[in-house]
Structure formats: structure tokens, C-alpha cells
């Protein structure tokens, strides 16, 4: 067979060629004719017949195993790239928060990122483009200088055009659906719009893909022949197929993201990666389809293209130095990016934490400085601002890469995708978690040893000899009870003749009573003129209310005499009574132009007195925003109407929770400015955290302000910082000159618990960090040189921690049981009572709380604590004020007696763990309790004569005035108090003695 035969074949017309083609047996030709000649004959014949040789001769991708390897390598490279980019943004944000600016507001890393992302996109595309080649070498994959620069411009232009089209389409879509014709917009209409959007994007992509391939083919010089990129309907349908695949991938990812909460974490991530691996295979096939459909080359080169060969002589003669020179830009860009990464990494590693300067007190020199501060916010010193803000550009860069990584590993942040719709709700949820993990007005879900006498019960307090205010007090003979806006004084002895002997409604003065103290023949009532403001969280208090104190002489309980009246400018935080010395603490935010802090004391006259400038202190070392917060501490004798009242104000720190010992007042607040840290594990947490809503390197910490008190005198000030947030007042304790505190760092799955011991100079001398990862603190209890700590996620770990050596706290033992305790109460030296909730159902990430659970823990063997006795009250929905307020517990140790109010919900056995029960009872549960016999229900007392269905809704209670809120013991009787009545019950046989209405 020679060239004449082939020339004759070239001269045949189409009809003759088709006839000849049908009679050709290609296998017989291949036996007698050499391969090269046979291929030339086939090429000529098929060309005349109008049939593409590639379609008949070659599979889309000849080596099927190669596409799997390509997709796997690309998937790994892409996830590493997006993770690295997110880490760069993370480090830049951390350094920016620390005052180190290496990015010019995030511009530098963003510019690097755009270039590197365009290079990655180009290299990935070229790998997919040459997937059908016999060999894929570096020369093919790594683009030349011209290709890199031109493609970067194309990359930015293409994305800008797509974003513009998408935004424009959304605007038009919004106008269309607002039209009256589309008032009832159905799913079919949405699908129609989606199809239209896909069609528009397919047309755009078809055009820009042509531009992309022409740039690559022109500047990379991998083809030494003429070529063109042809557009056709077939190319359009390929683009349609591409977008269908992209939408399908996103639907699967979103579906997996919703379901992953209920599945295994590793399996979920593996599913996401496999799905992304399959998506890379799909995109490789799409690129090959585009190439086969659209790329047309010179006839003489078509065979070479089909065989995927470039002349070896040309490849071998390429100078390696020239190869590097032609790709110098991408190599230089990679080197510059690596150097910049190193510049961020070094200070990130060596500068892991910034702790704020411990504040010291600075006084005003004169009244003029005080005026300047309160009127113009002028400080007598220049405050140090210890951090700067994270750039929005940097944060956006992190969020974009977080989204990319989340899509790959099945951790897609749906809240971020729909941020505009959910941002306000998220912010509200975050705000409700700031400062106090569990809400409430002040000190919740805690308790301590009760001061008790043989004759009557007293308020359940935390520290012996430090009394706490409550709504009820008794001396055994009379009861002093705040009910709504009224003060009731009742004669309790004898119980058969119980009656109201005095009643006063403070609403006559536009005041609302909060709590009261009883000391011998004096009663002090704490009031507010804005009850709504008092109910707000302490750290959100504005200076809209005042705190009032009324001190009455009750030598004759039937005729109390007002001996002293005080008014303090700011909202009430808490109070304590040590012997006869009353300590009042108020706190607020202060604004520009407000009057200087002051108070009114009837002993000094009716006029308002400003606090002396010598008693106004600025906490220097905090940063300027905190000079809007103020705490005022007042001390006065409760039994001496002429005794001097000391009042001091501390500006620069707020108050949330208070612990008071016999020697010090400790005011603590949750503070974002305490310290900056960003360990590597936090980066990975934030990268996959669904609740991540922006950088938060300024981690929560607790600011502790210690004020010395002695015999009614307010003394020296000191302070400290510790990481984490305080749960409640029982997270703190003072013992043998050391201050001990438990905090929780992080929230939800990233939570852990810490224990810190501070010496007399408020320096941390001992610590125990990282306890119970992923669990939240629910209760703390310090007893001598031990700490009992309860955390919870799905079970209740009770930790027994030794503080015998304050410098080396250590865990002695741990007990894991179902449920959790919210309040721990000492029973004796080796036993404690836990009050909380039982749990059931759920999975490894959560459980459904059920009824109230009481448990006696035996800690005689500190290394192996045991749950000795358990008592369950009711089902899901059952509540008690005791779980929120330790003062709701009445405990008489000498009688082995305890009582507390319960709102009971019960359900049938077929109900699921997550179902709420139905209301069935409200009243006082009375128990005898000891470490040998456990809990014995002595009886129940209720004030409900009936209940109406409309009083209750959705499993939650609309408070009824007949609900019991306090129980006291006196005169061998139990007295129960509610909003509308008081009932006396004989303790010996639990029989009702008498009852009076509160009108």
C-alpha cells in the first residue's frame, strides 16, 4: 500500500466514502498493513465520512485508574490549601487582636490568597484537561508566566461577572415575586426560576471557558499546531450537566450536614470526603467532555493529539533552566507566600497569650477631675488599649475558607450560609450566654450549710456567720415575709393562733421590695424603684434604677418604726450581713453627662450627698471601654441609726456574682478583655464549629475584685484574672488565707473546667486545668480542703478534688452516673446531697432531662466516691426553685429534716424521653434524710385547692399565687408560704394546724 492509494481515497466524494467505509474490515487491514499506514487510511476515510476519529477510536479517558488517582490527589491538595489559607487568616486575626499588624487590614493575605487560588484553579484545570494524556508532567501542569498572569486576570473577571449576574438575577427575581401575578409563589415557579438561572450561567460559562482554554493553549505552547475552541449546543448541554452536578453535590452536602448531628463524627467526615472525591471525578469528566466536543485542531496534528504525543525530540531539547525561567512568576509567588506565612507563624508561636495588666487603684486628686470624668469622660491618666480589632477582610477570608473546608469534610456551616436570616437570633443567643452560663438574676442553683438552731430554721447560706438576704426571715415567734410588693409580719407562735399583725405595701412609695435581713430587733428591707431593671442580667444594667434600704425597729413587731432610710444611685446587685454590719453592693453602666455617684442617708438629712472624691477609685490597667462600669460598696450598722455609713465606688469594673467571706468581698465579672490566646486546637475547633460567628481571640475570663472588710469598715482593694467563666457564687471560696475558684472555659462541646487557687496577694499559686472536656459545670462545692465539682454532658461526673496542698490541686476520685446535680449540700463530713435532674434518651452528645433527682454521695473513700441513695421526683417538666436558688431549701441538721417547693409533672409509661409530663401537683416536699437511711418522704403540703386548665400551657407553668415558694420550721411546726396564704402543719404527724389568707 503506497501513497497513491491514500491519495485516491482522499479524492472520493462523501457517498463513495460511506459505501467504501461499510465494506472495510479494519482488522484485515491491520494484519497486512503496518500500523502507521492503517491509521492514515482510517483517518482519511473517516474524515471524508464526516465522522470524528476520536469518537470511534478512543475512550474518553483511556486509563480508568488514572482518573481515580487524579481525583484523590486533587481532593487532598484542595483541602490542604483551604485549611492553610484559613490558618493564615486565623493567625493574622490573632496578631491583629494582639496589636501586631502584618497584613495592613487583611489586604496582604487576601491579595496572596487571590493569586494562589487562581494558580490552584489553573493547575487543577490543567490536570483535568490532560487526564487523557499518556503522561502528565510538571511542564504541562505548572503554568508559564504569561499563562499565570493572564489567568489571574481572567479568574477575577470571571468571578466578578458571575457574582454580578447572580446579584442582578436575585434583584430581578425579588421584583418578580413581589408582583401581584406571583403573589402565590409555588414550588414549580421556583424550579422554573432555578432552571432559568442555570441556563444563564451555562451560557456565560460556555463563553468564559472558551476564553480560559484559548489562554492556556496560547501561552503554554503545548500545542505546536493551529487550534480553535468551537461553541455548539452540545457544549451548552455539557455546561447544563455541570451545574446539575454542582447543585446535586450541594444538596447532598447540606443533607449530610443536617443529619451528621445524629451520626458518628468520623464516619460523617469520611462521607463528606468521599463525596468531594466523587465530585472531582465528575468535574474531570466534564472537562474531558468539553475538550472532546469543543477543541478542534489541524488535521495533521489530530492524530498526534489523539495519540497524546508531543515530539520527544522537542521535549528532550527543552532547557531546564529555561523551563524554570518561564515559570519564575509562580515560583516567586509561592516563595513570597511561604515567607509571609513564616512571618505570621513565628510571632503566633512565640506570642501565645497576652494577659492584661493587673489593675491598681488610682484616686482623683480633686473634685475638678471627678467633674471632668463624669461630664466629659476625661481620665486623669492615659489608658492603655492592649489590643486592636480584627480586620473584617481577614475575618471574611477565614469564613470563606471555613465554608470551603466544611463543604469538603461534611461540616458545612449552614448558619453562615444563611447568616442574614439568622444573625439577629444568633446574637441574642450569644448575648444570653455571655457572662453567666445559665442565666438568672444572680446566684443560682447552689447552697451551703444552714445556720440552724434547735428552735427554728434560718436562711440557707453559703458561709457560716455571713447572712444572706431572702424574702423570708423568722425569729421563731414572728415571721417577716415579703410577698409581691408587701411586707407581712406574722405571729407564728403558737401555730394554732397564727395571724398577720402588720402589713405594709411599698407601692405607696413607688418602690418594690426585693429581700430583707433580720438582726435581733431590727429588720432591713432592700428595695428598688424599677423592678424590671432589677430583673435584667447584671452586666446589661443601665443606670435607670436606684437601690433603697429601709431599716425598721421591730421591738414591737405589731408597730415597726422606721429608723433609717438610704438611697443609692445604682441598681442592686447583692448584700450580706455580718454580725450587725450590713453590706450593700450596687452596680451599673454609666454614660457621659451623668451626675457623680452619690447616696441619700436620712441620718445625714434628706439631701443627696456625692461620694467624696477620695472614695472614688479608678481601676487603672483596664482598657478605656470598661470605665463605663461602676461598683459601689456601702457598709453601715443595722442596729445603730446614727452609725456612720461608708460608701466607696470602684470605676472600671462591673459586677455579676458576689462571694463574701467574713473578711473579704469578692466581686467577679465575666470579661472578654482578660486575656488573648489562640492555641492550635482552637483553630481546628473554629474551622468546623457550626456555631462559629466570627473571631473571638479575646477569650472569656473572670475578673476578680477583692475588697477588705472588717467591723463595718471598707478596706484595701486587690484584683486578679483567671481564664473561664464563673458559674455562680458557690464557684468561689476562701479558706486558710487562700481564695479558690472554679471556672468553665469554652462552651458546649469545647467546654472544660478549671480550678485556681490564689494566695493572699491574689496571685495564682495553684491550678488544675482542662477537667471534663466537652462538659459544662453544673455545681461546685468547697468543703474545707476539698472541692466537689459536678460537670455534665450526658452523664454526671462528680469530681473529688484535693486542695490540701494549695499549690498542687489534684483529682482524687471521679464518679459517673446518669443525670446531673445543680446544687450540692453538705450532709456530714463524708456525705453530700446532690439536687438536680435525672436524664434519659438522647445520644453521646446530649440527653433529655427528666424529673428532679436527689442523691447522697458517699465520699468517705475519696478515691472511689459512690452514689449511696437516690430519689426521683416526677418526670420531665418537674421543677423546683431550689435548682435556681439555694435559699429555697429549708434544712435542719439536728432534726435530719429538709423541705423545698416542687412543681410536679408526671407522664404515662409509653411517653418518650423527650416528652413532657402533665402538671399534677405543686407544694412542699418534706423529707427526713441521713447517711444511713437515705431519703424518707415525711409528707407533702400544698396550697392548691383546685387548679384551672387555663393556668397552664404547653407543659410550662403560668405562676399561680397558691404555689408555695418558702418553708420554715419553728415551734415543732412547718410553715409554708405562697402568694395568697400561709399554712402551719404539725411536724410530728404532718397534720394541718391552721391557715391564714394574705390579703
Coordinates of N, CA, C and O in Angstrom, one line a residue, residues 232-322:
X232 N -21.1 25.2 20.6 CA -22.2 24.5 20.0 C -23.3 24.2 21.0 O -23.0 24.4 22.2
X233 N -24.4 23.7 20.6 CA -25.4 23.3 21.6 C -25.0 22.1 22.5 O -25.3 22.0 23.6
X234 N -24.1 21.3 21.9 CA -23.5 20.2 22.7 C -22.7 20.8 23.8 O -22.8 20.2 25.0
X235 N -22.0 21.8 23.6 CA -21.2 22.4 24.7 C -22.1 23.0 25.7 O -21.8 23.0 26.9
X236 N -23.2 23.6 25.3 CA -24.2 24.2 26.2 C -24.8 23.1 27.1 O -24.9 23.3 28.3
X237 N -25.1 21.9 26.5 CA -25.7 20.9 27.3 C -24.6 20.3 28.3 O -25.0 19.9 29.4
X238 N -23.4 20.3 27.9 CA -22.4 19.9 28.9 C -22.3 20.9 30.1 O -22.2 20.4 31.2
X239 N -22.4 22.2 29.8 CA -22.5 23.1 30.9 C -23.7 22.9 31.8 O -23.6 23.1 33.0
X240 N -24.8 22.6 31.2 CA -26.0 22.3 32.0 C -25.8 21.1 32.9 O -26.1 21.1 34.1
X241 N -25.2 20.1 32.3 CA -24.8 18.9 33.1 C -23.9 19.2 34.3 O -24.1 18.7 35.4
X242 N -23.0 20.1 34.0 CA -22.0 20.5 35.1 C -22.8 21.2 36.2 O -22.5 20.8 37.4
X243 N -23.7 22.1 35.9 CA -24.4 22.8 37.0 C -25.4 21.8 37.7 O -25.6 22.0 38.9
X244 N -26.0 20.9 37.0 CA -26.8 19.9 37.7 C -26.0 19.1 38.7 O -26.4 18.8 39.8
X245 N -24.8 18.7 38.3 CA -23.9 18.0 39.2 C -23.5 18.9 40.4 O -23.4 18.4 41.5
X246 N -23.2 20.2 40.2 CA -22.8 21.0 41.3 C -24.0 21.2 42.3 O -23.8 21.1 43.5
X247 N -25.2 21.4 41.8 CA -26.4 21.5 42.6 C -26.7 20.2 43.4 O -27.0 20.2 44.6
X248 N -26.5 19.1 42.7 CA -26.7 17.8 43.4 C -25.7 17.6 44.5 O -26.0 17.1 45.6
X249 N -24.4 18.0 44.2 CA -23.4 17.9 45.3 C -23.7 18.8 46.5 O -23.6 18.3 47.6
X250 N -24.2 20.0 46.2 CA -24.5 20.9 47.3 C -25.7 20.4 48.1 O -25.8 20.4 49.4
X251 N -26.7 19.8 47.4 CA -27.9 19.2 48.1 C -27.4 18.1 49.0 O -27.9 18.0 50.2
X252 N -26.5 17.2 48.5 CA -26.1 16.1 49.3 C -25.3 16.6 50.5 O -25.4 16.1 51.6
X253 N -24.4 17.6 50.3 CA -23.6 18.1 51.4 C -24.5 18.7 52.5 O -24.3 18.5 53.7
X254 N -25.5 19.5 52.1 CA -26.4 20.1 53.0 C -27.2 19.1 53.8 O -27.4 19.1 55.0
X255 N -27.6 18.0 53.0 CA -28.4 16.9 53.7 C -27.5 16.2 54.7 O -27.9 15.9 55.8
X256 N -26.2 15.9 54.3 CA -25.3 15.3 55.3 C -25.1 16.2 56.5 O -24.9 15.7 57.6
X257 N -25.0 17.5 56.2 CA -24.7 18.4 57.3 C -25.8 18.5 58.3 O -25.6 18.6 59.5
X258 N -27.1 18.3 57.9 CA -28.2 18.3 58.8 C -28.2 17.0 59.6 O -28.5 17.0 60.8
X259 N -27.9 15.9 58.9 CA -28.0 14.6 59.6 C -26.8 14.2 60.4 O -26.9 13.3 61.2
X260 N -25.7 14.9 60.3 CA -24.5 14.5 60.9 C -24.5 14.6 62.4 O -23.8 14.0 63.1
X261 N -25.5 15.5 62.9 CA -25.6 15.6 64.4 C -25.9 14.3 65.1 O -25.5 14.0 66.2
X262 N -26.6 13.4 64.3 CA -27.1 12.2 64.9 C -26.2 11.0 64.5 O -26.5 9.9 64.8
X263 N -25.1 11.3 63.9 CA -24.2 10.2 63.4 C -22.8 10.3 64.0 O -22.5 11.2 64.8
X264 N -22.0 9.3 63.7 CA -20.6 9.2 64.1 C -19.8 10.3 63.4 O -19.9 10.5 62.2
X265 N -19.0 11.0 64.2 CA -18.3 12.2 63.6 C -17.3 11.7 62.6 O -17.2 12.3 61.5
X266 N -16.5 10.7 62.8 CA -15.5 10.2 61.8 C -16.2 9.7 60.6 O -15.7 10.0 59.5
X267 N -17.2 9.0 60.7 CA -18.0 8.5 59.5 C -18.5 9.6 58.7 O -18.5 9.6 57.5
X268 N -19.0 10.6 59.4 CA -19.6 11.8 58.8 C -18.5 12.5 57.9 O -18.8 12.9 56.8
X269 N -17.3 12.7 58.5 CA -16.2 13.4 57.8 C -15.8 12.5 56.6 O -15.6 13.1 55.5
X270 N -15.7 11.2 56.8 CA -15.3 10.3 55.7 C -16.4 10.4 54.6 O -16.0 10.4 53.4
X271 N -17.6 10.4 54.9 CA -18.7 10.6 53.9 C -18.5 11.8 53.1 O -18.6 11.8 51.9
X272 N -18.2 12.9 53.8 CA -18.0 14.2 53.1 C -16.8 14.2 52.2 O -16.9 14.7 51.0
X273 N -15.7 13.6 52.6 CA -14.5 13.5 51.8 C -14.8 12.6 50.5 O -14.3 12.9 49.4
X274 N -15.4 11.5 50.7 CA -15.7 10.6 49.6 C -16.6 11.3 48.6 O -16.5 11.2 47.4
X275 N -17.6 12.1 49.1 CA -18.5 12.8 48.2 C -17.7 13.9 47.4 O -17.9 14.1 46.2
X276 N -16.7 14.5 48.1 CA -15.9 15.5 47.4 C -15.0 14.8 46.4 O -14.7 15.3 45.3
X277 N -14.5 13.6 46.7 CA -13.7 12.9 45.8 C -14.5 12.5 44.5 O -14.0 12.6 43.4
X278 N -15.7 12.1 44.7 CA -16.6 11.8 43.6 C -16.9 13.0 42.7 O -17.0 13.0 41.5
X279 N -17.0 14.2 43.4 CA -17.2 15.4 42.7 C -16.0 15.8 41.8 O -16.2 16.3 40.7
X280 N -14.8 15.5 42.3 CA -13.6 15.8 41.5 C -13.6 14.9 40.2 O -13.2 15.3 39.2
X281 N -14.0 13.6 40.4 CA -14.1 12.7 39.3 C -15.1 13.3 38.3 O -14.8 13.3 37.0
X282 N -16.2 13.7 38.7 CA -17.3 14.3 37.9 C -16.8 15.5 37.1 O -17.0 15.6 35.9
X283 N -16.1 16.4 37.8 CA -15.5 17.6 37.1 C -14.5 17.2 36.1 O -14.3 17.9 35.0
X284 N -13.7 16.2 36.4 CA -12.7 15.7 35.4 C -13.4 15.3 34.1 O -12.9 15.6 33.0
X285 N -14.4 14.5 34.3 CA -15.2 14.0 33.1 C -15.8 15.2 32.3 O -15.8 15.2 31.1
X286 N -16.3 16.2 33.1 CA -16.9 17.4 32.4 C -15.8 18.1 31.6 O -16.0 18.5 30.4
X287 N -14.6 18.3 32.1 CA -13.5 18.9 31.4 C -13.2 18.1 30.1 O -12.9 18.7 29.0
X288 N -13.1 16.8 30.2 CA -12.8 16.0 29.1 C -13.9 16.0 28.0 O -13.6 16.0 26.8
X289 N -15.1 16.1 28.5 CA -16.2 16.2 27.5 C -16.1 17.6 26.8 O -16.4 17.6 25.5
X290 N -15.8 18.6 27.5 CA -15.7 19.9 26.9 C -14.5 19.9 25.9 O -14.6 20.5 24.8
X291 N -13.4 19.3 26.2 CA -12.3 19.2 25.4 C -12.6 18.4 24.1 O -12.3 18.9 23.0
X292 N -13.3 17.3 24.2 CA -13.6 16.5 23.0 C -14.6 17.2 22.1 O -14.5 17.1 20.9
X293 N -15.5 17.9 22.8 CA -16.6 18.5 22.0 C -16.1 19.8 21.3 O -16.5 20.1 20.2
X294 N -15.3 20.6 22.0 CA -15.1 21.9 21.5 C -13.7 22.1 20.9 O -13.5 23.0 20.1
X295 N -12.7 21.4 21.3 CA -11.3 21.6 20.8 C -11.2 21.0 19.4 O -11.3 19.8 19.2
X296 N -10.8 21.8 18.4 CA -10.6 21.4 17.1 C -9.2 21.8 16.7 O -8.8 23.0 16.9
X297 N -8.4 20.9 16.0 CA -7.0 21.2 15.7 C -6.8 20.9 14.2 O -7.7 20.3 13.5
X298 N -5.6 21.2 13.7 CA -5.2 21.0 12.3 C -5.2 19.5 12.1 O -4.9 18.7 12.9
X299 N -5.6 19.1 10.8 CA -5.8 17.6 10.5 C -4.5 16.9 10.8 O -4.5 15.8 11.3
X300 N -3.4 17.5 10.4 CA -2.1 16.8 10.6 C -1.8 16.6 12.0 O -1.0 15.7 12.4
X301 N -2.3 17.5 12.9 CA -2.0 17.3 14.3 C -3.0 16.5 15.0 O -2.8 16.2 16.2
X302 N -4.1 16.2 14.4 CA -5.2 15.5 15.0 C -4.8 14.1 15.5 O -5.1 13.6 16.6
X303 N -4.0 13.5 14.6 CA -3.5 12.1 15.0 C -2.6 12.2 16.2 O -2.7 11.4 17.2
X304 N -1.7 13.2 16.2 CA -0.8 13.4 17.3 C -1.6 13.7 18.6 O -1.2 13.2 19.7
X305 N -2.7 14.5 18.5 CA -3.5 14.8 19.6 C -4.2 13.6 20.1 O -4.3 13.3 21.3
X306 N -4.7 12.8 19.2 CA -5.4 11.6 19.6 C -4.5 10.6 20.3 O -4.9 9.8 21.2
X307 N -3.2 10.5 19.9 CA -2.3 9.7 20.5 C -1.7 10.3 21.7 O -0.9 9.7 22.5
X308 N -2.0 11.6 22.0 CA -1.5 12.4 23.1 C 0.0 12.4 23.2 O 0.6 12.0 24.2
X309 N 0.6 12.7 22.1 CA 2.1 12.7 22.0 C 2.6 14.1 21.6 O 2.0 14.7 20.7
X310 N 3.7 14.5 22.2 CA 4.4 15.6 21.7 C 5.8 15.1 21.3 O 6.3 14.2 21.9
X311 N 6.3 15.6 20.2 CA 7.6 15.1 19.7 C 8.6 15.0 20.9 O 8.9 16.0 21.5
X312 N 9.1 13.8 21.0 CA 10.1 13.6 22.1 C 11.3 14.5 21.9 O 11.9 14.9 22.9
X313 N 11.7 14.7 20.6 CA 12.9 15.5 20.4 C 12.7 16.9 20.9 O 13.6 17.5 21.5
X314 N 11.4 17.4 20.9 CA 11.2 18.8 21.4 C 11.2 18.8 22.9 O 11.8 19.7 23.5
X315 N 10.7 17.8 23.5 CA 10.7 17.7 25.0 C 12.1 17.6 25.5 O 12.5 18.2 26.5
X316 N 12.8 16.8 24.8 CA 14.2 16.5 25.3 C 15.1 17.7 25.2 O 16.1 17.8 25.9
X317 N 14.8 18.5 24.1 CA 15.7 19.7 23.9 C 15.3 20.9 24.7 O 16.0 21.9 24.7
X318 N 14.2 20.8 25.5 CA 13.9 21.9 26.4 C 14.9 22.1 27.5 O 15.2 21.2 28.2
X319 N 15.4 23.3 27.6 CA 16.4 23.5 28.6 C 15.7 23.7 29.9 O 14.8 24.4 30.1
X320 N 16.2 23.0 30.9 CA 15.6 23.0 32.3 C 15.7 24.4 32.9 O 14.7 24.9 33.5
X321 N 16.8 25.1 32.6 CA 16.9 26.5 33.1 C 15.8 27.4 32.5 O 15.2 28.2 33.2
X322 N 15.6 27.2 31.2 CA 14.6 28.0 30.5 C 13.2 27.6 31.0 O 12.3 28.4 31.2

